[in-house]
Short mmCIF file of C-alpha atoms in Angstrom, two decimals:
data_model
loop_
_atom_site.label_atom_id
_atom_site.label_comp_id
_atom_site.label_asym_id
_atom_site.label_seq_id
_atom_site.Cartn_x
_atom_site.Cartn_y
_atom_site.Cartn_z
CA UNK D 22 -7.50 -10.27 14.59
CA UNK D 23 -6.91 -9.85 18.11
CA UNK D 24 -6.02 -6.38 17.79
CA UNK D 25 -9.41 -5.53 16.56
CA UNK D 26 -11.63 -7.70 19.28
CA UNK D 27 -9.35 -5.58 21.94
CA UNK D 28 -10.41 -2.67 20.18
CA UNK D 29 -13.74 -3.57 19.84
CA UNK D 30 -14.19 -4.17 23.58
CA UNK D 31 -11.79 -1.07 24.80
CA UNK D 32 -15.32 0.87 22.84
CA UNK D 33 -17.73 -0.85 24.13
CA UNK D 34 -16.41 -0.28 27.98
CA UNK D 35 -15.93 3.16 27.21
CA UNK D 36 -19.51 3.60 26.10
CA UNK D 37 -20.33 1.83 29.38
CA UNK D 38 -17.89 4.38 31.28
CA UNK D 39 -19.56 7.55 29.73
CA UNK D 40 -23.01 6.17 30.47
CA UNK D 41 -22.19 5.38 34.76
CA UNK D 42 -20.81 8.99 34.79
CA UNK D 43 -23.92 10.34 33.03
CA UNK D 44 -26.47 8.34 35.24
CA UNK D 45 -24.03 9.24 38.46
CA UNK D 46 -24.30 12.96 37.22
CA UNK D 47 -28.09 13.39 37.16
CA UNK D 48 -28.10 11.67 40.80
CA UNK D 49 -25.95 14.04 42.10
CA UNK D 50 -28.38 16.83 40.30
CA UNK D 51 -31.25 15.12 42.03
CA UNK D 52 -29.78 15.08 45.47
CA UNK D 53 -29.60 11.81 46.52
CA UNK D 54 -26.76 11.31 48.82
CA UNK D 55 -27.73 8.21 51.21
CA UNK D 56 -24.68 6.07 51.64
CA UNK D 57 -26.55 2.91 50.18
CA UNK D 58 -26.67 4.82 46.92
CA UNK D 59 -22.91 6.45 46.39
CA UNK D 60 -21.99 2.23 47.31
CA UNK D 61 -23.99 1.26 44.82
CA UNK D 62 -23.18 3.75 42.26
CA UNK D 63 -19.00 3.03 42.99
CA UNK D 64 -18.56 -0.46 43.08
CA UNK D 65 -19.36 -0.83 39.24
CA UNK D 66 -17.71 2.54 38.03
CA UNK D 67 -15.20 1.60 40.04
CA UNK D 68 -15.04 -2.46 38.14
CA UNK D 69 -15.54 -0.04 34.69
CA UNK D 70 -12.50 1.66 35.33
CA UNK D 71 -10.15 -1.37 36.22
CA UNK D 72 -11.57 -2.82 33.07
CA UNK D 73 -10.48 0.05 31.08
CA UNK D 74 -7.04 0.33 32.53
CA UNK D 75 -6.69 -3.36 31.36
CA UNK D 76 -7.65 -2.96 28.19
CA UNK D 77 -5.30 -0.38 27.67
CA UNK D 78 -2.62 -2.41 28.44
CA UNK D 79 -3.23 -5.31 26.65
CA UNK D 80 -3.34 -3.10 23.45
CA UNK D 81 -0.12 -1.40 24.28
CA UNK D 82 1.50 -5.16 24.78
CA UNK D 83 -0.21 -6.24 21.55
CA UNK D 84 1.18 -3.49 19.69
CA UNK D 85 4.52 -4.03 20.61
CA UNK D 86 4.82 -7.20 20.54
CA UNK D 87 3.45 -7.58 16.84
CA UNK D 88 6.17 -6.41 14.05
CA UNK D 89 4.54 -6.57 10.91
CA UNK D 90 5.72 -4.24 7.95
CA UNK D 91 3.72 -1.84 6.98
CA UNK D 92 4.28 -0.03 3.20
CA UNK D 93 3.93 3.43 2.11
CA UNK D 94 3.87 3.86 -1.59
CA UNK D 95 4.44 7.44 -3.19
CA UNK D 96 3.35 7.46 -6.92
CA UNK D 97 4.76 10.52 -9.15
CA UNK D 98 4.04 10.73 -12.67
CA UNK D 99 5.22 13.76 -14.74
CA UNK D 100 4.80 15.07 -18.39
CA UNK D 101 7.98 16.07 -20.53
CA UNK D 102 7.33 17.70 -24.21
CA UNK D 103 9.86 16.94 -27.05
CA UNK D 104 10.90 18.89 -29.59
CA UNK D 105 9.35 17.03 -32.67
CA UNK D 106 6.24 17.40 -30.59
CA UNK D 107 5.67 14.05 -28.77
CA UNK D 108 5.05 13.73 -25.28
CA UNK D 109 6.32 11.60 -22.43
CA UNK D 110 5.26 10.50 -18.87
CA UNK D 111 7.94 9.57 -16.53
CA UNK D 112 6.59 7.54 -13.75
CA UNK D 113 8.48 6.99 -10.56
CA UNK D 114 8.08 5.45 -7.26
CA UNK D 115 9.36 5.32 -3.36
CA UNK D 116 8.25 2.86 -1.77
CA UNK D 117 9.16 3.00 2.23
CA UNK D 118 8.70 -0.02 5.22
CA UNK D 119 7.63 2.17 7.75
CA UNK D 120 6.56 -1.01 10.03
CA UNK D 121 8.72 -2.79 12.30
CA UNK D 122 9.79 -6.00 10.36
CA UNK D 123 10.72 -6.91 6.67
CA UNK D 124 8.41 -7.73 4.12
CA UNK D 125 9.53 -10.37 1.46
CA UNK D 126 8.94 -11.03 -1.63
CA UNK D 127 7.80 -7.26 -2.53
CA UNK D 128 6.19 -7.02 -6.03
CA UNK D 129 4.71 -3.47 -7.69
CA UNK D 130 2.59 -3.26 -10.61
CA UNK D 131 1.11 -0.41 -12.44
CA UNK D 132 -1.34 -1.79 -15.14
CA UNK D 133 -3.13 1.42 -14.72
CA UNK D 134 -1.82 2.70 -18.52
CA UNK D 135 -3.38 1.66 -21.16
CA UNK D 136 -1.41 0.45 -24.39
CA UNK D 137 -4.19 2.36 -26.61
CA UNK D 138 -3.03 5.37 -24.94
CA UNK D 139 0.32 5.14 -23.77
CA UNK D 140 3.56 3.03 -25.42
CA UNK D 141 6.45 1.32 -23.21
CA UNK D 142 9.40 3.07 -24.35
CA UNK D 143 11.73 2.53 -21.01
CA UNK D 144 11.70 0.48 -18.12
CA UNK D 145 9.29 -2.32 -16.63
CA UNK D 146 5.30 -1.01 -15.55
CA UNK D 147 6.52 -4.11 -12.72
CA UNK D 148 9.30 -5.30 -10.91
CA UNK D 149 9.86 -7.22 -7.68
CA UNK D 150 12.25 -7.25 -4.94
CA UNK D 151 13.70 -9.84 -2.77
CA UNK D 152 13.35 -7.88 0.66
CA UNK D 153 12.77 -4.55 2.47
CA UNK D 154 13.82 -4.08 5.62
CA UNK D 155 12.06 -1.87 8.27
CA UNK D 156 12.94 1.45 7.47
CA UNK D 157 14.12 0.68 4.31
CA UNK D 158 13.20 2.22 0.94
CA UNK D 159 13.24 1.02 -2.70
CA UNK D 160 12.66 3.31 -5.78
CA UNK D 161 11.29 2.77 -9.66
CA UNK D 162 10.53 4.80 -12.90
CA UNK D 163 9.86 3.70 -15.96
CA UNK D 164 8.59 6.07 -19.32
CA UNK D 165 5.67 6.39 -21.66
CA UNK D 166 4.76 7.65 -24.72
CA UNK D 167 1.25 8.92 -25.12
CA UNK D 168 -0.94 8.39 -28.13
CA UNK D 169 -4.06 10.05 -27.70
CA UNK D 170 -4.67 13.54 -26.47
CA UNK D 171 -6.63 14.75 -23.71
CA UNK D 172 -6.93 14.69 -19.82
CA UNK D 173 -5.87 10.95 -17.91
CA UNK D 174 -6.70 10.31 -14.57
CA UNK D 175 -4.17 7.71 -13.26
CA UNK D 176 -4.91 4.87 -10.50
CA UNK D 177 -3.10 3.53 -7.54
CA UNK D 178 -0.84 0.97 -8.24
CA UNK D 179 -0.50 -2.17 -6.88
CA UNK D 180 2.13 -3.84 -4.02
CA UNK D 181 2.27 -7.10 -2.72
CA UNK D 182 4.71 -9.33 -0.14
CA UNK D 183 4.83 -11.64 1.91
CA UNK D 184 5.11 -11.91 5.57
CA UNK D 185 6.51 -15.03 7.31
CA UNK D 186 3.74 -14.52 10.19
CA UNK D 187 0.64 -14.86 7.52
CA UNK D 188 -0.26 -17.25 4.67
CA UNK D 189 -2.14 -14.80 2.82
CA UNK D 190 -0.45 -12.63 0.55
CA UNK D 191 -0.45 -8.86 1.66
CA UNK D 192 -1.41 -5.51 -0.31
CA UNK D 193 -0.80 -2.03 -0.28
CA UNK D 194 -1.70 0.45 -2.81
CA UNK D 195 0.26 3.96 -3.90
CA UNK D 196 -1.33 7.30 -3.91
CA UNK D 197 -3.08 8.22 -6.74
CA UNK D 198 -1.56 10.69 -9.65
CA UNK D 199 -2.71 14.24 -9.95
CA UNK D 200 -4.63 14.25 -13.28
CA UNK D 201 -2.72 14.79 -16.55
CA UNK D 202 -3.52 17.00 -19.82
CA UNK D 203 -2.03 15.16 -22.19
CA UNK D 204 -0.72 16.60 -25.52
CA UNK D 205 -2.32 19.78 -24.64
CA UNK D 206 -2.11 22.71 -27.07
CA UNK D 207 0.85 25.47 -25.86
CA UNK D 208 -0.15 28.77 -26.21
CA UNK D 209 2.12 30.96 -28.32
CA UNK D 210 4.40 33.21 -25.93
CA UNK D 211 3.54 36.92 -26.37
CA UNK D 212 6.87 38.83 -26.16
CA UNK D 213 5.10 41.60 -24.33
CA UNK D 214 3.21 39.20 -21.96
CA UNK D 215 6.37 37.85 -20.79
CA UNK D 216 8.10 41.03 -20.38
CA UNK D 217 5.40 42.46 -18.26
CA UNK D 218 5.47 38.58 -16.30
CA UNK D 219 9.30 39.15 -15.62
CA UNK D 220 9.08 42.68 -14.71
CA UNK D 221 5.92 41.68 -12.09
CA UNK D 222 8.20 38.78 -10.90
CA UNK D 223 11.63 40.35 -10.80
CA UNK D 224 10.72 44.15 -11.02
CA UNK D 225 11.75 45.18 -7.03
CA UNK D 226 15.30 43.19 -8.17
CA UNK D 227 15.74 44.96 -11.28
CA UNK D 228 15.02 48.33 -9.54
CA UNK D 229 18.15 47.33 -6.63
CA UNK D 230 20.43 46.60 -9.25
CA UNK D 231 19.82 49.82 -11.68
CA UNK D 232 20.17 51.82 -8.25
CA UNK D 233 23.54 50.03 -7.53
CA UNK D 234 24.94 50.94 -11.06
CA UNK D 235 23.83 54.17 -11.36
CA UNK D 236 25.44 55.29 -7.95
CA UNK D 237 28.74 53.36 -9.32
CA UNK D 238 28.49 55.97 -12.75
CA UNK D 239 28.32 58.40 -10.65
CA UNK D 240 31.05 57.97 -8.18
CA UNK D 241 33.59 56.94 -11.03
CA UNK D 242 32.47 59.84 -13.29
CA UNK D 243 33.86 62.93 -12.46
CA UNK D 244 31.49 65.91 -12.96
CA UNK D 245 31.57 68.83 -15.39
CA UNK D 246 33.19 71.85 -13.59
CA UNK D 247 35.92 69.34 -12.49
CA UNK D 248 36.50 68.64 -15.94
CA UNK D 249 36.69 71.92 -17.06
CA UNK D 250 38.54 73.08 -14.23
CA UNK D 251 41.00 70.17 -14.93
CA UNK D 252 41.30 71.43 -18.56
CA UNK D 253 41.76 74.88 -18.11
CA UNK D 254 44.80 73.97 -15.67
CA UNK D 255 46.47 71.61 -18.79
CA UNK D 256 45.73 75.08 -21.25
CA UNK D 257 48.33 76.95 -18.47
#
C-alpha cells in the first residue's frame, strides 16, 4: 500500500545519503578543498537530507492516521491424565486487538487435530465473534481426547475479520503449540527416588524447622539436676 512505497523510497534515499557521505569522505581524505567542489558536493547532500526529513514525516502522518486492528493470537494446549488411563488436551486461546480500531466479524478455527487422533469431547474447534474492540480481548478452550499414542506437533490456528476500510477478508494466525507426548508411558515412582528429590528440594527448610523444635524441647524441658534437685526438696 502506500505505507510500503513510503518505505520503499525512505531506503532507497538513505542508500543515496550513505553513499554522498562516503564519496564526500574520501574527498576530504584526498584534500580537495576548492570552493567549487564543497558547492558542489552540498547542494545535493543538502536536497538528500530535506528529502529524508520528508519522508519521515509522511510515514509518521501515515501511521497515525491509519487505524486498522491488528490481532495477536496466543495458542495453549495442555495434557491432563485420567485415572482409567485416558488422556486429554485442553486447548485454549486469547486472542488480543492490539491495533487501533475494531475488527468485525472475528472467526477462529483450529482444524489442526485430526479426528483419527483426537475426539471432540467439549467445546467447538471454531467459533466467531461479532466484534473486538481495540484493546479488547476474547478467550476460547475447547477439549480432546486422544486416540493414538506418540509425539503431535500442533499448527497455528486460523483468524479471520473483517475491516470496514478493506474488501478483502483479513488473517492472522496463533503461535504454534509446544510439541506433545501423547499417552506417554509414566515411570513407576521409586519411594527412595522421591525422598532423596524432596530432601534435595526442601532439605535447607527441613534443617530450619528441626533447629526451631529442637531449641523449643529444650527450653520447655527442664534438665536433670533440676529434676533431681526438685525431687529431693518434695522427699524433705
Amino acid at each position: 500500500g502506500v505505507v510500503s512505497n513510503i518505505i520503499f523510497v525512505l531506503v532507497g534515499r538513505f542508500h543515496e545519503l550513505r553513499k554522498s557521505i562516503a564519496d564526500l569522505h574520501r574527498i576530504r581524505i584526498s584534500k580537495i578543498q576548492t570552493t567549487t567542489s564543497n558547492t558542489t558536493m552540498a547542494i545535493p547532500l543538502a536536497k538528500l537530507l530535506i528529502s529524508a526529513m520528508t519522508v519521515f514525516i509522511l510515514v509518521s502522518v501515515s501511521f497515525a492516521t491509519s487505524e486498522t486492528p491488528f490481532l495477536v493470537v496466543h495458542k495453549k494446549a495442555t495434557l491432563n491424565r485420567l485415572k482409567s488411563g485416558a488422556e486429554r488436551v485442553l486447548v485454549s486461546f486469547d486472542i488480543y486487538n492490539q491495533g487501533s480500531a475494531t475488527a468485525y466479524d472475528v472467526t477462529l478455527t483450529d482444524n489442526t487435530w485430526i479426528k483419527k487422533t483426537f475426539e471432540l469431547v467439549d467445546g467447538n474447534k471454531s467459533r466467531t465473534w461479532e466484534r473486538l474492540d481495540a484493546g479488547g480481548i476474547v478467550s476460547h478452550s475447547f477439549e480432546l481426547e486422544a486416540k493414538v499414542k506418540g509425539p503431535f506437533y500442533g499448527a497455528p490456528a486460523l483468524v479471520t475479520f473483517r475491516v470496514p476500510t478493506k474488501a478483502v477478508l483479513q488473517q492472522a494466525y496463533s503461535t504454534p503449540i509446544l510439541p506433545l507426548n501423547i499417552l506417554a508411558d509414566i515411570p513407576p515412582m521409586d519411594p527412595l527416588a522421591l525422598a532423596k528429590r524432596v530432601l534435595a528440594k526442601y532439605g535447607s527448610l527441613v534443617s530450619v524447622i528441626s533447629m526451631v523444635v529442637l531449641f523449643v524441647y529444650l527450653i520447655a524441658t527442664p534438665s536433670k539436676p533440676n529434676a533431681a534437685k526438685a525431687g529431693s526438696k518434695k522427699k524433705r
